[in-house]
Tab-separated table of C-alpha atoms (C1' of nucleotides) in Angstrom:
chain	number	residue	atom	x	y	z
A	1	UNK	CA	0.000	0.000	0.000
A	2	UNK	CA	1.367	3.449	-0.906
A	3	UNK	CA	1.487	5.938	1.502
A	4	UNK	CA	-1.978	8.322	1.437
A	5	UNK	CA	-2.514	11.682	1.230
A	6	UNK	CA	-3.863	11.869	4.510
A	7	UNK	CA	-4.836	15.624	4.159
A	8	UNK	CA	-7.125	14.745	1.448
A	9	UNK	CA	-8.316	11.020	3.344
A	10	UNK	CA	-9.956	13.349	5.970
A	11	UNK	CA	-11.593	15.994	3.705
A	12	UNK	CA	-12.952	12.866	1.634
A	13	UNK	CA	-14.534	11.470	4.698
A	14	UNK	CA	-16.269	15.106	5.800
A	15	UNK	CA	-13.011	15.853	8.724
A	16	UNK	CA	-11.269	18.989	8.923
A	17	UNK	CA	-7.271	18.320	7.738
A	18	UNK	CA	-5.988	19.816	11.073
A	19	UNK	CA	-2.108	19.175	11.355
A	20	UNK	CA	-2.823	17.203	14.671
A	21	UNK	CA	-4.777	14.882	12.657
A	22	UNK	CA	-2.801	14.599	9.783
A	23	UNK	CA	0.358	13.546	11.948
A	24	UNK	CA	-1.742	11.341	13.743
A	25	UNK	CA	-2.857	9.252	10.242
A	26	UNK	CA	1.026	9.419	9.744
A	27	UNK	CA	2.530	7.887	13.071
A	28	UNK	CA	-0.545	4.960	12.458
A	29	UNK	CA	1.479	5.012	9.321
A	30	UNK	CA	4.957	4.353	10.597
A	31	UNK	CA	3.813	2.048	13.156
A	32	UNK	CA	2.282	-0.132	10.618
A	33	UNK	CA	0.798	-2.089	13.560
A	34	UNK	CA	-1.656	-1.744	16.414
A	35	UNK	CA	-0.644	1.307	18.881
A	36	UNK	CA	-1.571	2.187	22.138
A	37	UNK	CA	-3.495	5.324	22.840
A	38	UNK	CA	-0.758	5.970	25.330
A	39	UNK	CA	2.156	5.565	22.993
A	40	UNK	CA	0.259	7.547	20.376
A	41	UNK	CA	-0.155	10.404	22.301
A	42	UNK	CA	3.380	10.131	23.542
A	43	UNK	CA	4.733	10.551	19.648
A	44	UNK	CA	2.177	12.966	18.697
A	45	UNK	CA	2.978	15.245	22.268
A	46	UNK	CA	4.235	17.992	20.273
A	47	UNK	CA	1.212	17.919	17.976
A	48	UNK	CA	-1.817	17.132	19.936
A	49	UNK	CA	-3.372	17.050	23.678
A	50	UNK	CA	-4.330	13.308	24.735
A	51	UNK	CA	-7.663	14.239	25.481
A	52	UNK	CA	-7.897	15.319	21.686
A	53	UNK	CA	-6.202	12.127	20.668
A	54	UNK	CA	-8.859	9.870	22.174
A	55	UNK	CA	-11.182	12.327	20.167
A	56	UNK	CA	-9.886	11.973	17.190
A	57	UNK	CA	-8.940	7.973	17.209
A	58	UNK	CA	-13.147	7.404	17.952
A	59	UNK	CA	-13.900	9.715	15.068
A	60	UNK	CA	-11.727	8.257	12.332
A	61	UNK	CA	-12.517	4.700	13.799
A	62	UNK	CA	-16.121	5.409	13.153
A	63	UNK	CA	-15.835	6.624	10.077
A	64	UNK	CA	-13.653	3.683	8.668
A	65	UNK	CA	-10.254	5.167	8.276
A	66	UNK	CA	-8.570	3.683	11.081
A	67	UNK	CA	-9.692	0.542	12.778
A	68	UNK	CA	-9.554	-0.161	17.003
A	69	UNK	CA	-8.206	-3.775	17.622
A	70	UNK	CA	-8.505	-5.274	20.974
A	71	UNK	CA	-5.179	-7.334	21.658
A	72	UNK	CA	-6.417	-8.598	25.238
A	73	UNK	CA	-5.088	-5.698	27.364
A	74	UNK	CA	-6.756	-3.188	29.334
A	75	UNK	CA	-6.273	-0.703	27.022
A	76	UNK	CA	-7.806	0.116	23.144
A	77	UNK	CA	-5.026	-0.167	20.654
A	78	UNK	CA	-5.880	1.217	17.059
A	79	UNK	CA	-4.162	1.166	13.450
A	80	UNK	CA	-4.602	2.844	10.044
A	81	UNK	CA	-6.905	0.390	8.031
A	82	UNK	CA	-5.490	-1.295	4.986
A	83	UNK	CA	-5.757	-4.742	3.565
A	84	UNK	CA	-7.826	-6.063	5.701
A	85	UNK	CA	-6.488	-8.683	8.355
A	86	UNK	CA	-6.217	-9.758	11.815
A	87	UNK	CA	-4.016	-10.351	14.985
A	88	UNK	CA	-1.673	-12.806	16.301
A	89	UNK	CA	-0.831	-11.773	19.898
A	90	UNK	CA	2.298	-13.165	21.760
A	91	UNK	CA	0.648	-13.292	25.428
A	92	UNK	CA	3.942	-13.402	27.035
A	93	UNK	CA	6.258	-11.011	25.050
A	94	UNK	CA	3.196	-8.781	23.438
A	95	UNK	CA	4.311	-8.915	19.966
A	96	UNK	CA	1.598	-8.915	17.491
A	97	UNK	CA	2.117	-10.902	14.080
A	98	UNK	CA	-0.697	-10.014	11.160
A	99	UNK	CA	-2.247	-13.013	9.067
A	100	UNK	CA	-4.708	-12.840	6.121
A	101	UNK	CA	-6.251	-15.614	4.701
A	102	UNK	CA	-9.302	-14.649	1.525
A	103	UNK	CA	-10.714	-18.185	2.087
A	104	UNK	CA	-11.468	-17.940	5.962
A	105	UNK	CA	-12.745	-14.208	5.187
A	106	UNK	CA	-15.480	-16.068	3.288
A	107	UNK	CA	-16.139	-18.306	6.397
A	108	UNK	CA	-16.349	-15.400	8.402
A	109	UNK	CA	-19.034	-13.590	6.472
A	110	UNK	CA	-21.006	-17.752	6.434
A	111	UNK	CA	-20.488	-18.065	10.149
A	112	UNK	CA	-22.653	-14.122	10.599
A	113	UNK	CA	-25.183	-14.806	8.194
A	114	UNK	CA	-26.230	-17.247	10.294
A	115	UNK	CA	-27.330	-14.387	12.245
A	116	UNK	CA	-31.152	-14.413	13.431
A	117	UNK	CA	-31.282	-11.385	15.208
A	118	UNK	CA	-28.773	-9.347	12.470
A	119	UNK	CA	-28.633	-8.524	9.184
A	120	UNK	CA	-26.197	-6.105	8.933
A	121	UNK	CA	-22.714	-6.584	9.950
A	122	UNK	CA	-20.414	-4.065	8.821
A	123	UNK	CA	-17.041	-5.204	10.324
A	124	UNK	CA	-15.378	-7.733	12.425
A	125	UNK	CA	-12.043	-8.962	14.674
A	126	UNK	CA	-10.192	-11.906	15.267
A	127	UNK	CA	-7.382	-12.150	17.219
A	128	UNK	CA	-5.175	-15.489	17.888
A	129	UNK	CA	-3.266	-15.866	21.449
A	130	UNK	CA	0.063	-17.921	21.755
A	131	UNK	CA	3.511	-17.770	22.242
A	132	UNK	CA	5.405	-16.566	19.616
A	133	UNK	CA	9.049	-18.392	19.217
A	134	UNK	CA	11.376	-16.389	21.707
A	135	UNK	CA	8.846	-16.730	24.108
A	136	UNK	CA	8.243	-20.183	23.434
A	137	UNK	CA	11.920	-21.778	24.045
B	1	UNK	CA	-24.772	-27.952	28.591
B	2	UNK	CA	-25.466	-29.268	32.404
B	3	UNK	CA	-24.642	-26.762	34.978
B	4	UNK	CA	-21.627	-27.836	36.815
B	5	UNK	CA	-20.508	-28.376	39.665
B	6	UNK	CA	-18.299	-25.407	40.419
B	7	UNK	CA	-16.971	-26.499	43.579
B	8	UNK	CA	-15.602	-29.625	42.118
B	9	UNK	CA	-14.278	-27.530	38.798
B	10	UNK	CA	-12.358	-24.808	40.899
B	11	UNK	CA	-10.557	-27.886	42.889
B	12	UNK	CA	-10.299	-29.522	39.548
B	13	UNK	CA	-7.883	-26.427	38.291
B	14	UNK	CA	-6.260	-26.595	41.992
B	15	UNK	CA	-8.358	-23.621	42.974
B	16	UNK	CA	-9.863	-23.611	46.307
B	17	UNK	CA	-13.421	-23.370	46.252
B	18	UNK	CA	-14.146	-20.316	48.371
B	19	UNK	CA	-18.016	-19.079	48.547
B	20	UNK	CA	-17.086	-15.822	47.058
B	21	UNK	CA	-15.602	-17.746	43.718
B	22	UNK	CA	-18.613	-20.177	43.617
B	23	UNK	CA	-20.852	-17.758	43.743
B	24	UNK	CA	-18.789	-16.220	41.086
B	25	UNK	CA	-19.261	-18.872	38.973
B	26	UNK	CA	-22.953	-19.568	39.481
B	27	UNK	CA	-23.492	-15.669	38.242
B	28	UNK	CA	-21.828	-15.867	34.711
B	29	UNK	CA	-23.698	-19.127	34.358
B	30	UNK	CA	-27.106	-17.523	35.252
B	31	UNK	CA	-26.246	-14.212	33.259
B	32	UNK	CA	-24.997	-16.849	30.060
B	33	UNK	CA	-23.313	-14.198	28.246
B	34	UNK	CA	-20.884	-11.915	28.593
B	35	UNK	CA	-21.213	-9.178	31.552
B	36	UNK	CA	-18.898	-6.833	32.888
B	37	UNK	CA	-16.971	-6.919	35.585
B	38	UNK	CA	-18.723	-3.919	36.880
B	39	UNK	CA	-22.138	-5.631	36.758
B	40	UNK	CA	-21.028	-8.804	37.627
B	41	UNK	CA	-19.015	-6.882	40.919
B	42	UNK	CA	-22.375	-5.702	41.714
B	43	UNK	CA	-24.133	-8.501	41.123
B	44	UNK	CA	-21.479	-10.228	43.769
B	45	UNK	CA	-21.508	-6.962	46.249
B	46	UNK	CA	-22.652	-9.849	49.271
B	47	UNK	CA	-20.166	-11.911	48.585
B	48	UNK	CA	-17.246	-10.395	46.978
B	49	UNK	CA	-15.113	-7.105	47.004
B	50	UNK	CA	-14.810	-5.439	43.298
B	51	UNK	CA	-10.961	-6.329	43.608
B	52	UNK	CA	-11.325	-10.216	44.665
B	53	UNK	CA	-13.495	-9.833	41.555
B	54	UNK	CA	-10.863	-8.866	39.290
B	55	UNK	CA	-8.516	-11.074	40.862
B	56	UNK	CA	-10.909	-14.140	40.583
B	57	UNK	CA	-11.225	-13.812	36.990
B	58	UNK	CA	-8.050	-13.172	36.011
B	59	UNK	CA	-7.421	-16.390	37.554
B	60	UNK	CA	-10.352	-18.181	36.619
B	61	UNK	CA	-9.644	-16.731	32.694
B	62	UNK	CA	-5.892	-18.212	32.707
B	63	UNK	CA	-6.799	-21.453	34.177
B	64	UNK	CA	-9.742	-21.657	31.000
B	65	UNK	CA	-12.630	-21.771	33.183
B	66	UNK	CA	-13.947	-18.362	31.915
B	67	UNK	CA	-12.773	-16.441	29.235
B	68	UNK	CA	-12.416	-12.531	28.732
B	69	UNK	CA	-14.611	-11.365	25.819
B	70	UNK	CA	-14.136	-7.853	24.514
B	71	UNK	CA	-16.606	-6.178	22.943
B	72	UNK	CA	-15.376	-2.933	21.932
B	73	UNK	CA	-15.832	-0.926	24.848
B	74	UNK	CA	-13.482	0.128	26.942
B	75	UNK	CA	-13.919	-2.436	29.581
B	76	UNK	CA	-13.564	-6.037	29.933
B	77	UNK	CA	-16.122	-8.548	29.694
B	78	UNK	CA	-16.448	-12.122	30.739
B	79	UNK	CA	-18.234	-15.299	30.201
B	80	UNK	CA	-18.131	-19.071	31.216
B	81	UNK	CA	-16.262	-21.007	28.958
B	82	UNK	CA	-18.997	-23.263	27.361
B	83	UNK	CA	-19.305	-24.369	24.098
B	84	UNK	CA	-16.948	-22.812	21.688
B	85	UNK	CA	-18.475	-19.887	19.967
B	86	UNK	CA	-18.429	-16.301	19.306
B	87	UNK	CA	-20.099	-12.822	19.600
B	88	UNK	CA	-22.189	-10.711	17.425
B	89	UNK	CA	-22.497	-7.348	18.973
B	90	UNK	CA	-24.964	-4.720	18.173
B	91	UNK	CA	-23.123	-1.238	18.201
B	92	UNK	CA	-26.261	0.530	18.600
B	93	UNK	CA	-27.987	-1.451	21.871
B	94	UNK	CA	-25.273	-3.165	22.934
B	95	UNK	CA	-26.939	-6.453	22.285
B	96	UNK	CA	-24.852	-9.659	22.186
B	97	UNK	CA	-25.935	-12.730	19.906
B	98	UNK	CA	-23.704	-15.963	20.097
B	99	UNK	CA	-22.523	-17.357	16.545
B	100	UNK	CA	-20.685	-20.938	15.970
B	101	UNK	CA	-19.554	-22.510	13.514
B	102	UNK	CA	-17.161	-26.120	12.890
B	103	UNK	CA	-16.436	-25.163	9.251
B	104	UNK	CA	-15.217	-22.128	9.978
B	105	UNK	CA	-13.058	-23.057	13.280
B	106	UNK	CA	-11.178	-25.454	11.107
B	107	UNK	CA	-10.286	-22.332	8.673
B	108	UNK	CA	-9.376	-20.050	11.660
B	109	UNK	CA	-7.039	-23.098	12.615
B	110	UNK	CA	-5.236	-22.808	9.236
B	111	UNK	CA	-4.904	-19.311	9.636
B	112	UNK	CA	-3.388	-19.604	12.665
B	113	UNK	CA	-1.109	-22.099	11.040
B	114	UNK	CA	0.273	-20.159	8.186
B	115	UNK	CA	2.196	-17.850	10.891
B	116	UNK	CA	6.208	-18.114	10.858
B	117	UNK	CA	6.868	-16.249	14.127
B	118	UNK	CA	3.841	-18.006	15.955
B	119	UNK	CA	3.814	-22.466	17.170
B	120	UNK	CA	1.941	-22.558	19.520
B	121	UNK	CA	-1.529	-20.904	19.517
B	122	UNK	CA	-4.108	-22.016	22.286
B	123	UNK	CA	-6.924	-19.764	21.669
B	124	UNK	CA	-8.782	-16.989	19.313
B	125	UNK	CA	-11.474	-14.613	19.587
B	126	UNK	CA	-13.568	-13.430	16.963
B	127	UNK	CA	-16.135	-10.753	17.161
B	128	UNK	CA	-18.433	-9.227	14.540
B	129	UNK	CA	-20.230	-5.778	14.756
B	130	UNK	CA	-23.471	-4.556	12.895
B	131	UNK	CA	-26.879	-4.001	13.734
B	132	UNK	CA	-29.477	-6.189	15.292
B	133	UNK	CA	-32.602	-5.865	13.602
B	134	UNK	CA	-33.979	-3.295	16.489
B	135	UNK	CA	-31.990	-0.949	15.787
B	136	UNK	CA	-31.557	-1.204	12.367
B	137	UNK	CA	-35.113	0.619	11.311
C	1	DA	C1'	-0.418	-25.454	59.846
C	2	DT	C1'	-0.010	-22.890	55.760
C	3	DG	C1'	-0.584	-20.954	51.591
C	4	DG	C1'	-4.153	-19.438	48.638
C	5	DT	C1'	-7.814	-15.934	49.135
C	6	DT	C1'	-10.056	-11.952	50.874
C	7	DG	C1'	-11.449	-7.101	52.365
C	8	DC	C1'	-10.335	-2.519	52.568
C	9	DA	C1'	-8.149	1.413	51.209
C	10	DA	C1'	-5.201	3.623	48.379
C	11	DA	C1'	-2.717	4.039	44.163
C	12	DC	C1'	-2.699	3.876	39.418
C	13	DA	C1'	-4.301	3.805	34.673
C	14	DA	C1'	-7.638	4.575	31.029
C	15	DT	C1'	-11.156	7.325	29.203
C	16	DT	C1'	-14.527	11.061	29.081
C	17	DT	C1'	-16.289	15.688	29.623
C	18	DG	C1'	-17.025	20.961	30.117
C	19	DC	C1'	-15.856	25.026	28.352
C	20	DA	C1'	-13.656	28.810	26.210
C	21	DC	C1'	-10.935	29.496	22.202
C	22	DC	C1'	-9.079	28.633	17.537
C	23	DA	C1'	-8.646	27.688	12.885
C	24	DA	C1'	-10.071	24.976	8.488
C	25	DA	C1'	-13.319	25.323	4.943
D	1	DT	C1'	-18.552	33.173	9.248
D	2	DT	C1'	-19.582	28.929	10.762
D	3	DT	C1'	-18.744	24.792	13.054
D	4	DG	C1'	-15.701	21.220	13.820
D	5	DG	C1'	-11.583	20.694	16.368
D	6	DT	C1'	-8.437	21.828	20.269
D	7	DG	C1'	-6.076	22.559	24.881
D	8	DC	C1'	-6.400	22.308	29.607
D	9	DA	C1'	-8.116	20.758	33.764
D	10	DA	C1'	-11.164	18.080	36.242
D	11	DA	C1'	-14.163	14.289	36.745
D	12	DT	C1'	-15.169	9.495	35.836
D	13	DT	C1'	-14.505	4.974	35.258
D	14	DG	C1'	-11.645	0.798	35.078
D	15	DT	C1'	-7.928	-1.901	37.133
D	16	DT	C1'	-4.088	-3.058	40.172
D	17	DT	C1'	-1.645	-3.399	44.543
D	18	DG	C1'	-0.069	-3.646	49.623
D	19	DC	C1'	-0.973	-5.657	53.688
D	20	DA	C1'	-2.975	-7.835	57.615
D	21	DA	C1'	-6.440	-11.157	58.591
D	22	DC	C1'	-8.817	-15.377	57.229
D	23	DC	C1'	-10.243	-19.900	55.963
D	24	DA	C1'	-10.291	-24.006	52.754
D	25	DT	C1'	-7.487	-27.847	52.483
DNA sequence: ATGGTTGCAAACAATTTGCACCAAA
DNA sequence: TTTGGTGCAAATTGTTTGCAACCAT
């Protein structure tokens, strides 16, 4: 994935391009994996208040651009949304590992259509708990 | 499923089976889905402390007895550890619907399985959000 | 007897909110 | 000029911890 214009991402989804927000697309961007809204605001301290951080991360998450992911902490992490895919989380080191796979995607969608009670599901997260190798010696 | 016996299960996992964390148990099993750990604190206020709460399921969770759901809030959630199965959750009402599927646990399996970094994996969550058909008028 | 468990209080961490002000469109 | 966005501080809510006492085994 090419690096956005994330000036123009915002205006296209009705935000104001503030700088605060712009840098905060672009640290998701560096990252390139789940951050805490701690560690966030830490990089982005010359840019924008925490309070306006948690702000900001529920708008964009709402509207799509950005995506919260729960990695079994007591605390939200998020990351920019791209090709879709989910979480593999080391439970004793905390390293997270991404996987894709189209054909379980398709299971996915199977398993909520079986819905009674819903017929619109608009997103969804998995997230895998293990040891990763270092961890697992 | 039968209800159990939780004394026996606690001393099972090497747990001693104190009032406090039978009465514990016999609340997620009458509540059957997820609650929180403030409502299930209150639920408990004769017979438990908020922070033997939080201690008894963080035990009970890493011993497999319960597991921690989270369902995009910013709070945890827990749940007896039945069946296997997952969680549709309305993002309007908050309502939770349970979803399972064999065909598709064998695909989140090989998911799992394509990871380099990651051996050993001993569980997964998956959660879906949408709109139950209350609030989706 | 003894080690896991508990209550209570206090500390700590995560998240939300009110309000006056600012700046992007 | 209008309204969304922001900083700052305070309030809330969620979670963890220390320690002495307790009780299930």
């Amino acid at each position: 994935m090419q690096k956005p214009g994330f000036a123009a991402l915002l205006r296209e989804k009705k935000f104001k391009a503030t700088p605060g927000r712009v840098a905060l697309l672009a640290a998701l961007w560096e990252e390139a994996k789940p951050i805490s809204v701690q560690a966030l605001a830490h990089t982005l301290r010359k840019s924008m208040d925490e309070a306006t951080v948690y702000r900001a991360l529920e708008a964009l998450a709402s509207s799509g651009i950005i995506r919260r992911v729960d990695l079994g902490h007591s605390h939200a992490h998020y990351e920019l949304e791209r090709v879709h895919h989910h979480h593999i989380i080391c439970t004793s080191c905390g390293d997270v590992e991404d996987v894709e796979d189209i054909a379980t995607e398709k299971h996915l969608e199977n398993m909520a259509a079986r819905s009674k009670r819903f017929r619109s599901i608009y997103s969804h997260n998995v997230e895998f708990f293990g040891n990763c190798q270092n961890c697992n010696k």
